[in-house]
Coordinates of C-alpha atoms in Angstrom, one line a residue:
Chain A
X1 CA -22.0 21.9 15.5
X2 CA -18.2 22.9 15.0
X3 CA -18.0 26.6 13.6
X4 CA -15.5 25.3 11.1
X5 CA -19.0 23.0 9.5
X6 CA -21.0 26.4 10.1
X7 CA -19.3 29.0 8.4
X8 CA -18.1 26.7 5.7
X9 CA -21.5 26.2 4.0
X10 CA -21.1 29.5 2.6
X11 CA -18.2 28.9 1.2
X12 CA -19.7 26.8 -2.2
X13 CA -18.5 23.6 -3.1
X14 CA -15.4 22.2 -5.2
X15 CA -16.8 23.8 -8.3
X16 CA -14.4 26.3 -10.3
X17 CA -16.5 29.4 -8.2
X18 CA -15.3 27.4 -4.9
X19 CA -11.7 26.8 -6.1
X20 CA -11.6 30.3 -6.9
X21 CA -12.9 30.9 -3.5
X22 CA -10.1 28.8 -1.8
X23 CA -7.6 31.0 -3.5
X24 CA -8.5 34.4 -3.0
X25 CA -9.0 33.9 0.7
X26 CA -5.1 32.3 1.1
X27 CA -2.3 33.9 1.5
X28 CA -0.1 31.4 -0.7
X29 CA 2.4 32.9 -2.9
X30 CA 2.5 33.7 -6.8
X31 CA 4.1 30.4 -7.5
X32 CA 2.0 28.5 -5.9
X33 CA -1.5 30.0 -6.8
X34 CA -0.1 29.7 -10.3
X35 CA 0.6 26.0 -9.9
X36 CA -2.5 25.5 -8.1
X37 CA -4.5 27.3 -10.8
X38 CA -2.6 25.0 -13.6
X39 CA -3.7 21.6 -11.6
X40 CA -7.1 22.6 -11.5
X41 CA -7.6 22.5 -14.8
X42 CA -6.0 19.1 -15.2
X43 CA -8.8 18.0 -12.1
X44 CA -11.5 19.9 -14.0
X45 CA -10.6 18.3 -17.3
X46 CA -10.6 14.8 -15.8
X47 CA -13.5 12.0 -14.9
X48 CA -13.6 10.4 -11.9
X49 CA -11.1 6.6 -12.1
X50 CA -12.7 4.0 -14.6
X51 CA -13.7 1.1 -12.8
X52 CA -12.6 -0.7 -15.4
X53 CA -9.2 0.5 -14.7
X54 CA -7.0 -2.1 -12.8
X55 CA -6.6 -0.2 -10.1
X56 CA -10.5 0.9 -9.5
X57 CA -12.4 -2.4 -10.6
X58 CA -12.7 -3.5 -7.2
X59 CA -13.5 0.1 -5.8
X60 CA -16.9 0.6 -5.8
X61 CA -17.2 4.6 -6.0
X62 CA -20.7 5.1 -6.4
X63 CA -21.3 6.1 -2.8
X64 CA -18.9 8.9 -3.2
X65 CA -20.1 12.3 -3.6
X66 CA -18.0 14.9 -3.6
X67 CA -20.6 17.8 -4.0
X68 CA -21.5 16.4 -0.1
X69 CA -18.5 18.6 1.1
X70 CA -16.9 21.8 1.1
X71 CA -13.4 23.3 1.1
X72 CA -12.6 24.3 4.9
X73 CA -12.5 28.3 5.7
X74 CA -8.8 28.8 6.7
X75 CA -9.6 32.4 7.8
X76 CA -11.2 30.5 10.7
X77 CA -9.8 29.7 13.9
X78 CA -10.3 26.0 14.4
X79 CA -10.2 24.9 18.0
X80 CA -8.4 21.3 19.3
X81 CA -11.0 18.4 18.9
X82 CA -11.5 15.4 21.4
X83 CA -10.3 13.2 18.4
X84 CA -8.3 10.2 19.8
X85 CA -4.1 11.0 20.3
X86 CA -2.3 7.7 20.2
X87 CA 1.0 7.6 19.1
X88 CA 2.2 10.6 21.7
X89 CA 1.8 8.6 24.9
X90 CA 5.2 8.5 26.7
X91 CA 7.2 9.7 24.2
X92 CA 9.5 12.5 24.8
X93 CA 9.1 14.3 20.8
X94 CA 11.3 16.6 19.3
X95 CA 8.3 18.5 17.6
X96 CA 4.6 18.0 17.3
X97 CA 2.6 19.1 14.8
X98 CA -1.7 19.1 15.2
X99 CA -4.1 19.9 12.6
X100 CA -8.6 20.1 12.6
X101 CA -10.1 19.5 8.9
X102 CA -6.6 20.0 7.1
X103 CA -5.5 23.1 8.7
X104 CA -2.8 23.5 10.9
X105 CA -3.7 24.8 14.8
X106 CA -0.8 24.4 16.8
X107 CA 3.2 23.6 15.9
X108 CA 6.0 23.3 18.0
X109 CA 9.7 22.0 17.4
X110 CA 12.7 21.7 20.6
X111 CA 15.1 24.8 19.6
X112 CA 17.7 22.7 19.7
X113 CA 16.3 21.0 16.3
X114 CA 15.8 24.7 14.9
X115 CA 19.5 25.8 15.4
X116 CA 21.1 23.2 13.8
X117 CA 18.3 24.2 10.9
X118 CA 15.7 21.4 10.9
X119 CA 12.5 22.9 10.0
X120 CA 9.4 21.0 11.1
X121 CA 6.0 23.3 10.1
X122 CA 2.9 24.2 8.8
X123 CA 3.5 23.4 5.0
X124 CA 1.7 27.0 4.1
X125 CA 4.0 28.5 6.5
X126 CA 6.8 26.4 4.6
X127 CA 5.8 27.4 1.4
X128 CA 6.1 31.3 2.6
X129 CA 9.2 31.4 4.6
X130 CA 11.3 28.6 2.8
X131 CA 9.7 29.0 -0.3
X132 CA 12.7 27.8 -3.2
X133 CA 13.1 24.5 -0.8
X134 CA 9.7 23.7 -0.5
X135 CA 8.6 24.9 -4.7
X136 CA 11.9 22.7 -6.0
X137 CA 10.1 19.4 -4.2
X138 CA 6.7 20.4 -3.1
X139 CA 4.8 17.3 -6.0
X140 CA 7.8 16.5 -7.1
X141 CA 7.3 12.8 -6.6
X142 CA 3.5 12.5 -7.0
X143 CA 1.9 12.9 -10.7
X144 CA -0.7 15.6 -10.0
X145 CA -2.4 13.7 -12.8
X146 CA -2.6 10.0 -12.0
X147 CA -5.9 10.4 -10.8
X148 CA -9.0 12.9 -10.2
X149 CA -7.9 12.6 -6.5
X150 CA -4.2 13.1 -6.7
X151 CA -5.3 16.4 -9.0
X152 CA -7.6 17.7 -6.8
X153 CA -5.3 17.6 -3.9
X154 CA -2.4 19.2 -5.8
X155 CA -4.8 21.7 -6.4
X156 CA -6.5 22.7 -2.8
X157 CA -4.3 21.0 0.0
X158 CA -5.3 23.6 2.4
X159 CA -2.1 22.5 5.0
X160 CA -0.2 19.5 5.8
X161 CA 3.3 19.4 7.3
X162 CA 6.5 20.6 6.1
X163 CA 9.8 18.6 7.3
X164 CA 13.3 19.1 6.8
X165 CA 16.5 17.7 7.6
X166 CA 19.9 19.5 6.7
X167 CA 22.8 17.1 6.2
X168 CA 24.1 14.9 8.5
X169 CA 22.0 16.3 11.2
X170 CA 20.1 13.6 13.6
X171 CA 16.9 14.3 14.9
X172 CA 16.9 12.0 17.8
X173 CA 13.6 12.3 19.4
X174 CA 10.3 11.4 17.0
X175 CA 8.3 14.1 15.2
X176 CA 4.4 13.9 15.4
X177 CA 1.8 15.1 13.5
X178 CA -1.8 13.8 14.5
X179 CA -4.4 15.1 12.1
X180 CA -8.2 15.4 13.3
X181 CA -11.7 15.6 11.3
X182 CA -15.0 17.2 12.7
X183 CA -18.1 15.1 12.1
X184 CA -18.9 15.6 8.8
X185 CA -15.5 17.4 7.9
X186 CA -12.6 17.4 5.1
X187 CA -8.8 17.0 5.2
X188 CA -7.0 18.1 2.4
X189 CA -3.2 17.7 3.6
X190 CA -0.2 16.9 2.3
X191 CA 3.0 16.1 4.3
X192 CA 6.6 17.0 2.9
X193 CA 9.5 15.1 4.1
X194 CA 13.0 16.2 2.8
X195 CA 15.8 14.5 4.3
X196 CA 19.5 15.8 3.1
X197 CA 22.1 13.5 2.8
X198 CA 23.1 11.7 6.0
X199 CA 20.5 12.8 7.8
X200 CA 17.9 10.6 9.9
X201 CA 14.9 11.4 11.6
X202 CA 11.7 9.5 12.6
X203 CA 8.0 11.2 12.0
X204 CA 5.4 9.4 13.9
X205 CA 2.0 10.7 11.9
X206 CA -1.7 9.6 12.6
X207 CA -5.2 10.7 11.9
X208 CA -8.6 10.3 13.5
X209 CA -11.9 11.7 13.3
X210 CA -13.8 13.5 16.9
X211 CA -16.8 11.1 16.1
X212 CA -16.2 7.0 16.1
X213 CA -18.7 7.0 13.2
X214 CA -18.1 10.1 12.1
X215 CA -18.2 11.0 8.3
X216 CA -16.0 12.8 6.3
X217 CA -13.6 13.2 3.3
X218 CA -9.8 13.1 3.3
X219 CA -7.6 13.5 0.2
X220 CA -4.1 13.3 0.8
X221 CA -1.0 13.1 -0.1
X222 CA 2.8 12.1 1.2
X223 CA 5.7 12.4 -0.5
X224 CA 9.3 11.9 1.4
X225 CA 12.8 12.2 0.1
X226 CA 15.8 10.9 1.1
X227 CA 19.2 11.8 0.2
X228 CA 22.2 9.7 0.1
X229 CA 22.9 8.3 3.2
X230 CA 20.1 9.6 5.0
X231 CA 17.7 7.5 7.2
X232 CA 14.0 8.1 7.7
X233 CA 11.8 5.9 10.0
X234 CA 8.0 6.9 9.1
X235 CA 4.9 5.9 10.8
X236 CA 1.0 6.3 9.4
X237 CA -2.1 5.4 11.7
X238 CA -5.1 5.8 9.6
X239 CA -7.9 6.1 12.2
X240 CA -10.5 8.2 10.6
X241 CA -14.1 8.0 11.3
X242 CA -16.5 4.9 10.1
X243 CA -18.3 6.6 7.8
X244 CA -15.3 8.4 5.9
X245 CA -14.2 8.4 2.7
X246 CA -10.0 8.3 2.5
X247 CA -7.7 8.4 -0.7
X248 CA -4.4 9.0 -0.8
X249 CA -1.0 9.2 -2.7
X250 CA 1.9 8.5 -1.0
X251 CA 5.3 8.4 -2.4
X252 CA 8.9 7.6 -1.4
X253 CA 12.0 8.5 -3.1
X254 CA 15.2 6.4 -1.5
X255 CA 18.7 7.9 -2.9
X256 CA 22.0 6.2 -2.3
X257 CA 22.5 3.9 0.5
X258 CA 19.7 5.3 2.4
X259 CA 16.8 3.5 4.2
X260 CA 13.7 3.8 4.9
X261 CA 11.1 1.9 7.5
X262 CA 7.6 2.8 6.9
X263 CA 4.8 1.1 9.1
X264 CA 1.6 1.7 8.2
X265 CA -1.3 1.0 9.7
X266 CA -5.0 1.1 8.8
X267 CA -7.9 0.8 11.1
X268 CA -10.4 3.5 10.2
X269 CA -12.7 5.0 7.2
X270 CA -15.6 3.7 5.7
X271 CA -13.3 3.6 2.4
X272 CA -10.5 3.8 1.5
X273 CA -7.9 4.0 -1.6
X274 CA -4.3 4.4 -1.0
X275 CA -1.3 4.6 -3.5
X276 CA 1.5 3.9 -1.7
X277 CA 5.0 4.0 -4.1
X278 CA 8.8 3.6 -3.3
X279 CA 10.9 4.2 -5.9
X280 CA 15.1 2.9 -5.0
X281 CA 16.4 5.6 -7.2
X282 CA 20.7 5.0 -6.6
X283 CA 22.6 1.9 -5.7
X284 CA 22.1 0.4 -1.9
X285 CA 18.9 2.4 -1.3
X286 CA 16.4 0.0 0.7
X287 CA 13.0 0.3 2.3
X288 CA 11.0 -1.9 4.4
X289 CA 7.3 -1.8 4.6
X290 CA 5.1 -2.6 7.0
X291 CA 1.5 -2.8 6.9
X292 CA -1.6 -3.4 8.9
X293 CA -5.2 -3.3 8.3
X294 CA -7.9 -4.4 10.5
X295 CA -11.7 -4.1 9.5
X296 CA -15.0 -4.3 10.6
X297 CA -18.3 -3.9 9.1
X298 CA -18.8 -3.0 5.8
X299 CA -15.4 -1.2 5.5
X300 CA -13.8 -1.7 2.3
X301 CA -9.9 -0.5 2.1
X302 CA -7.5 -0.7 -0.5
X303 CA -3.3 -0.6 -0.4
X304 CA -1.7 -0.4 -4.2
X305 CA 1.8 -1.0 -3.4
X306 CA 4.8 -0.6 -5.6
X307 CA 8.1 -0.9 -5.0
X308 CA 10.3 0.4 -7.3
X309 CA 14.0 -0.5 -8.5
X310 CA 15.3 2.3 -10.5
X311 CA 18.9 1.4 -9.9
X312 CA 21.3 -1.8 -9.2
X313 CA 21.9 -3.5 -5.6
X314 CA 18.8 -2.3 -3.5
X315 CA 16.6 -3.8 -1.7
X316 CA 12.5 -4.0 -0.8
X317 CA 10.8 -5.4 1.6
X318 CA 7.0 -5.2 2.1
X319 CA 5.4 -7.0 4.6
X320 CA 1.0 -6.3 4.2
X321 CA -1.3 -8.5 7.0
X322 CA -4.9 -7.9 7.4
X323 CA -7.4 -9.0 10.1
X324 CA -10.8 -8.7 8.5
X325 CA -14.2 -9.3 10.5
X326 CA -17.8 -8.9 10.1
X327 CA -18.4 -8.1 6.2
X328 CA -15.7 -5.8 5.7
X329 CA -13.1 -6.0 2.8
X330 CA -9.7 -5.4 2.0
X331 CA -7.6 -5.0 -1.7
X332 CA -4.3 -5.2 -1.6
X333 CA -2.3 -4.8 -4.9
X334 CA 1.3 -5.6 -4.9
X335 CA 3.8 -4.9 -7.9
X336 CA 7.6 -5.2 -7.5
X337 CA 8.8 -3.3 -10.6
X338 CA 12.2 -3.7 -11.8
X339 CA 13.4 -1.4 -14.4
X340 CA 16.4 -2.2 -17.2
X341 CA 19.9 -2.1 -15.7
X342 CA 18.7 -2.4 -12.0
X343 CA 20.6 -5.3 -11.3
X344 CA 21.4 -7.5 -7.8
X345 CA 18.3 -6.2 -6.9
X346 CA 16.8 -8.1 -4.1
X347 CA 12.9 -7.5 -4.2
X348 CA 10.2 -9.1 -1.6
X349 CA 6.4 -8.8 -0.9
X350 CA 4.1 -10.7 0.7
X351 CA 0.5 -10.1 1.9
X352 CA -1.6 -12.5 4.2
X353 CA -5.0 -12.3 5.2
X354 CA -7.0 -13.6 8.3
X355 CA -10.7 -13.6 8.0
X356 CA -12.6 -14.0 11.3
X357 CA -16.0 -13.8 9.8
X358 CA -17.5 -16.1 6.7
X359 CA -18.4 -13.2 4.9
X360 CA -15.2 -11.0 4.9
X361 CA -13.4 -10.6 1.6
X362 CA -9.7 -10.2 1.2
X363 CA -8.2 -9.5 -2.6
X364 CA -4.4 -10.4 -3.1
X365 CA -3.0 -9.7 -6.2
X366 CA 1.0 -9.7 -5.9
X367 CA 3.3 -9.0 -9.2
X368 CA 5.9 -8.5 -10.2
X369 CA 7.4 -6.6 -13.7
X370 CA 11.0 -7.7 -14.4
X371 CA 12.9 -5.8 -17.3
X372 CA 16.4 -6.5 -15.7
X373 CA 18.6 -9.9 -15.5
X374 CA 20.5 -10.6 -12.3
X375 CA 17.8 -10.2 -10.0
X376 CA 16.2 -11.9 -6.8
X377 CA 12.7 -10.9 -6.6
X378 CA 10.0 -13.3 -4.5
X379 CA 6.4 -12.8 -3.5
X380 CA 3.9 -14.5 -1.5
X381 CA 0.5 -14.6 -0.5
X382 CA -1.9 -16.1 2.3
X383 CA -6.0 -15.9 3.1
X384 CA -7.5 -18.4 5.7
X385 CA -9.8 -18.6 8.3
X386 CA -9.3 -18.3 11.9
X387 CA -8.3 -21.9 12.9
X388 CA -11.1 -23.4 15.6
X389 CA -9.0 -25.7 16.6
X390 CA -6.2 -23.3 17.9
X391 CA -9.4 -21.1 19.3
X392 CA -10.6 -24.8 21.2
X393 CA -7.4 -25.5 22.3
X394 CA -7.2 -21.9 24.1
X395 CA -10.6 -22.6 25.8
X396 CA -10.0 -25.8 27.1
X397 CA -6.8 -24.0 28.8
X398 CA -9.5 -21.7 30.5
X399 CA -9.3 -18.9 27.7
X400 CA -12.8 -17.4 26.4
X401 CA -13.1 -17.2 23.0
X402 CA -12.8 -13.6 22.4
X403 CA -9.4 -13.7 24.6
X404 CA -8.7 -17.2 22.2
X405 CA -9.2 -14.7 19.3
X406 CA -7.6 -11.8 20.1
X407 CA -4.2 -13.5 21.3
X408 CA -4.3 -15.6 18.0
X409 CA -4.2 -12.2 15.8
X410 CA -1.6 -10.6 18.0
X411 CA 0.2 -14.1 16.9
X412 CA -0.1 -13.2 13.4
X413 CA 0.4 -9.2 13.6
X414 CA 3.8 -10.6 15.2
X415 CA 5.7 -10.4 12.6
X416 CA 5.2 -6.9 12.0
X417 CA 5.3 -6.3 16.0
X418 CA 8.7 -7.4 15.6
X419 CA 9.7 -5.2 12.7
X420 CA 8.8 -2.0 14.5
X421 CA 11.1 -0.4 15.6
X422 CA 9.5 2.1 17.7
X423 CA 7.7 1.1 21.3
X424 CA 5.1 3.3 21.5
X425 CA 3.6 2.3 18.2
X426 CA 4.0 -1.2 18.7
X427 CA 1.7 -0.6 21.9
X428 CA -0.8 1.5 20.0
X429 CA -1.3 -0.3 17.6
X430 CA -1.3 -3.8 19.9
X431 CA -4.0 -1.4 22.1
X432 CA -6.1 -0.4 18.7
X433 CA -6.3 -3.9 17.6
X434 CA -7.5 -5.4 21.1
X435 CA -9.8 -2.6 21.2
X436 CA -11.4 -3.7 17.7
X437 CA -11.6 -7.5 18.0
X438 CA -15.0 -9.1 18.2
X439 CA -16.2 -12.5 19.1
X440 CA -15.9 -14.5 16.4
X441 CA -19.4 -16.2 15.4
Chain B
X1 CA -36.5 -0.2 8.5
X2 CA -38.3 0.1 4.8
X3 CA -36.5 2.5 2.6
X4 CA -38.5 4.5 -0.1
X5 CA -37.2 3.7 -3.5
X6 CA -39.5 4.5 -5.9
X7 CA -42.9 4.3 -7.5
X8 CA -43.9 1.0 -8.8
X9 CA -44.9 3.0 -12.4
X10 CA -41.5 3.6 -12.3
X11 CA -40.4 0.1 -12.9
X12 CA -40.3 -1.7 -16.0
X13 CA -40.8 -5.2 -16.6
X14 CA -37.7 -7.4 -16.2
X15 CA -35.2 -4.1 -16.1
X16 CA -33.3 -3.9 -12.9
X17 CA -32.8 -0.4 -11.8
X18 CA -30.2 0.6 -9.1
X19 CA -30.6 2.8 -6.0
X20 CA -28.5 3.8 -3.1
X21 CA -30.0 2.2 0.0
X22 CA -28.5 3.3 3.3
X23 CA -25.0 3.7 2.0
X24 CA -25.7 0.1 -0.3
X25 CA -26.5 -0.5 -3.9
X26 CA -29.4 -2.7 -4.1
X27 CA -30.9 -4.3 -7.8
X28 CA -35.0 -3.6 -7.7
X29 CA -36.8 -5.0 -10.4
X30 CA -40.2 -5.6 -11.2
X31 CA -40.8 -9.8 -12.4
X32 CA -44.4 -11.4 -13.3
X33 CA -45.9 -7.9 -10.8
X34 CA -43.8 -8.6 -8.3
X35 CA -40.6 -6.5 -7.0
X36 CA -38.1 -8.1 -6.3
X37 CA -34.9 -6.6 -4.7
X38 CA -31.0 -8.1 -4.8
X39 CA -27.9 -6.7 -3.5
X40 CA -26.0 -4.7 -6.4
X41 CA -22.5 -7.1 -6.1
X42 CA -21.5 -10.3 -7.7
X43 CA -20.1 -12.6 -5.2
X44 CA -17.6 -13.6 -7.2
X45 CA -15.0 -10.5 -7.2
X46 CA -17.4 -7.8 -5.7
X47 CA -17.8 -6.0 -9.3
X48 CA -21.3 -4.6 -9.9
X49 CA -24.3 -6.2 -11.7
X50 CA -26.1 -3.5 -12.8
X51 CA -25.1 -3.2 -16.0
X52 CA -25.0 -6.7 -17.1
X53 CA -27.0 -8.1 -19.2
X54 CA -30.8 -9.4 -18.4
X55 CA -32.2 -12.9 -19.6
X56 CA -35.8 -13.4 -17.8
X57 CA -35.4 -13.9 -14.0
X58 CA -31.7 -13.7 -14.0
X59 CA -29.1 -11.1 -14.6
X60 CA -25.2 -11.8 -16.2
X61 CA -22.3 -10.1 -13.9
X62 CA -20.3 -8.1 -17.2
X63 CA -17.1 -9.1 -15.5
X64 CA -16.9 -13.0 -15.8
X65 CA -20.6 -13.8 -17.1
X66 CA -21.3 -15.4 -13.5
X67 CA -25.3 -15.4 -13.3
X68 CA -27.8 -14.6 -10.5
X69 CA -31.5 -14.6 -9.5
X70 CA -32.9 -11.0 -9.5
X71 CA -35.8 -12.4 -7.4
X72 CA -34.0 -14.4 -4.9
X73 CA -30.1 -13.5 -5.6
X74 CA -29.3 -17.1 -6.3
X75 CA -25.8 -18.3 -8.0
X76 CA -26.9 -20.0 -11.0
X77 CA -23.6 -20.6 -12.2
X78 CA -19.8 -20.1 -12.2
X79 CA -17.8 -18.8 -11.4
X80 CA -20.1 -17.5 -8.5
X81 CA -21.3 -20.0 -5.8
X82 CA -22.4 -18.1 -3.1
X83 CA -25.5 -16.2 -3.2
X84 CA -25.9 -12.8 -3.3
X85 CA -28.0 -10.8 -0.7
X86 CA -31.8 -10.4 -1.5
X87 CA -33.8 -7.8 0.4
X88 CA -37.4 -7.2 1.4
X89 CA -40.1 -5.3 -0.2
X90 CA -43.6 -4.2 0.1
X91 CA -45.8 -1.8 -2.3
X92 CA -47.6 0.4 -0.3
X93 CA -50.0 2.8 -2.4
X94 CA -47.8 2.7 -5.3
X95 CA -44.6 2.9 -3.5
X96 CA -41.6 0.7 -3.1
X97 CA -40.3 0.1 0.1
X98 CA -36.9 -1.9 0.5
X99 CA -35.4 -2.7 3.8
X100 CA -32.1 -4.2 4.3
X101 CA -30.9 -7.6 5.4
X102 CA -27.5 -8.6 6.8

């Protein structure tokens, strides 16, 4: 067994005796303790989401039990895993980044990025030697007390990743972060992203677990800002182990004339419940969105998207697909909110759905919440079954089923293929999807 | 595989009680001395059954009032049509044993 699994059943659970536990053996400063302390009491004060509430209801969270785990040791020294690296191959990066149960092991970054005063680190290290950049944005963007989740990560993230970009400066070559969970492990971690104005950068970040069907609990959280002008192209490849429980809060704050392109994709975890938010906060900010999901089993995974128009001429795009097989399920809530004055904005979501099995599921709730007047704002939906004809046509042209199946959902991820930007994650995910299709019954 | 649940005494007439089976929430409930055991998910919108509300044989998702079997997880009515899963059981000296179907 990994000495981090060991050494940590000592350590007490995530009771008030194990949060104050976490604390005394870190070496965060006052500020933070103080603003840890403060958040716990909002966690300890709260229940666990409603499932009455809309964005629980089809969450079952029964299954969950948080007493299962235990806050990680940082005084240990965590050795690399043999979790799977995907997003590294043949790429030349700028900085890389890995992490075992939430705790930064290794960090590097070229020197040339240092001297022109990017900063791409540990986020305790961050919080220590940058300290008045990282306090003035560090949950500045997600509300510590949205849910018991969100609260309990504000409280103990035990690492993450701290990146930022002075202004006008280009980071050329992608940043990578790959996260990894023991058998049985946690991640706590929350990744920082500060871009000044002008500047552009792309962070390539995944996660997987050393065990296939491995179990664990990850509560996370992502928060990236952008400053006028600035450009960020981010990447998340949620690969965690079969059997683990995932939720996250992950936020995106676009200022004026900026972009971002955020791919996601989501492959792993037993469940999972993500927040994703990107709020257009000054005029010509846009973002484009695009998401994958791919299940098996009994997995069960849900995306609560909103994109947010705070001010007048920007634009959204999210693109959602899912390939569901075997009994798995997926939710995906959409909401395109515009607020008052946020006019010419140009808003678009749109989620479809392939099922491969008869006894998938796939929930599709776009919406949309309009308070302003000149606006252009369109959604869309689709869920079907894999067409037998296309897969009989295939055969008769000498194809076997499973290769008849597989090229027809590389057909439909297509459209986000082509809306990647970035090679080498347009060829891991094309491998991770090949890897998981199945005959079709 | 058969699952230990409980112990028959445990069970009450016509009151489904919920339990954890191998990472599922299964409906066991004890009808004219039998046990009877249903998956714990209206096939509807996936909510829970368990806390709807119990007339004879059949228990009332509290979502959207769709209606199932406890004995054989039959839809009885809308807005559910498909079945939900039912499981086996066996008593074996006062203990019941569930094991999981697909």
């Amino acid at each position: 067994m990994n000495a981090a699994l060991i050494a940590s059943e000592s350590l007490g659970k995530f009771s008030r005796e194990g949060f104050d536990a976490f604390v005394a053996r870190r070496i965060d400063p006052i500020w933070l303790t103080e603003k840890r302390r403060s958040v716990w009491e909002t966690f300890d004060a709260m229940d666990w989401p409603n499932p009455r509430d809309e964005n629980w209801m089809r969450s079952d969270l029964r299954g969950f039990k948080l007493d299962k785990f235990t806050p990680v040791d940082e005084t240990l020294t965590l050795e690399p895993t043999a979790a799977p690296v995907r997003l590294r191959d043949g790429v030349d990066m700028g900085g890389d980044i890995s992490s075992v149960n939430g705790l930064v092991i290794s960090q590097s970054l070229d020197p040339e990025l240092a001297a022109k005063g990017v900063v791409f680190c540990s986020l305790s290290k961050a919080c220590r030697d940058h300290a008045e950049l990282v306090k003035k944005h560090l949950h500045s963007l997600i509300d510590s007390a949205a849910d018991r989740f969100a609260a309990l990560e504000a409280a103990m993230w035990s690492d993450g990743v701290f990146l930022y970009v002075p202004r006008n400066v280009v980071v050329e070559k992608p940043l990578h972060l790959h996260s990894a969970m023991v058998d049985g492990g946690i991640d706590l971690a929350h990744t920082l992203v500060v871009l000044e104005e002008g500047a552009q950068a792309t962070v390539l970040t995944e996660c997987s677990s050393e065990v296939e069907q491995g179990s664990g609990f990850h509560c996370g959280g992502v928060e990236l800002i952008l400053g006028a002008r600035s450009n960020l192209r981010f990447v998340s490849l949620q690969d965690w182990g079969q059997k683990v429980w995932a939720f996250a809060h992950q936020k995106a704050s676009v200022g004026q004339d900026a972009t971002i392109q955020w791919t996601v994709a989501a492959m792993g975890s037993r469940f999972a419940q993500v927040d994703q938010q990107v709020e257009l906060v000054a005029p010509g900010a846009s973002s484009y969105v695009n998401g994958v999901m791919f299940t098996r089993d009994r997995q069960h995974l849900t995306y609560n998207t909103i994109q947010r128009h705070c001010s007048q001429h920007c634009t959204s795009d999210f693109l959602y697909k899912s390939v569901l097989q075997d009994r798995s399920r997926t939710v995906w809530r959409g909401m395109i909110k515009v607020d008052e004055g946020a006019d010419k904005t140009d808003g678009y979501q749109r989620n479809d759905n392939l099922m491969l099995s008869d006894h998938a599921r796939a929930d599709s709730i776009p919406g949309l919440e309009i308070k302003a007047d000149d606006v252009r704002c369109t959604h869309g939906s689709t869920s079907g079954r894999v067409d037998e004809e296309l897969i009989f046509y295939a055969q008769t042209r000498g194809f076997t089923r499973h290769e008849a199946v597989l090229m027809i959902v590389t057909g439909f991820f297509q459209q986000i293929f082509d809306r990647i930007t970035i090679e080498s994650v347009r060829e891991a995910l094309g491998a991770a999807i090949a890897r998981q299709v199945r005959q079709v019954d | 595989m058969y699952h230990s649940v409980c112990n028959l005494s445990d069970l009450k007439p016509n009151v489904p009680v919920t339990f954890e089976v191998d990472d599922r929430f299964v409906l066991v409930t004890l009808i004219d001395g039998e046990v009877y055991c249903i998956d714990d998910v209206c096939t509807h919108d996936g909510g829970t059954l368990g806390e709807g509300e119990v007339d004879g044989n059949c228990i009332a998702c509290p979502r959207h009032g769709a209606k199932f079997d406890l004995r054989s997880g039959d839809a009885l009515c809308m807005p559910a049509t498909e079945p939900t899963c039912s499981h086996d059981v066996k008593v074996d000296s006062g203990t019941v044993l569930v094991q999981l179907r697909d």
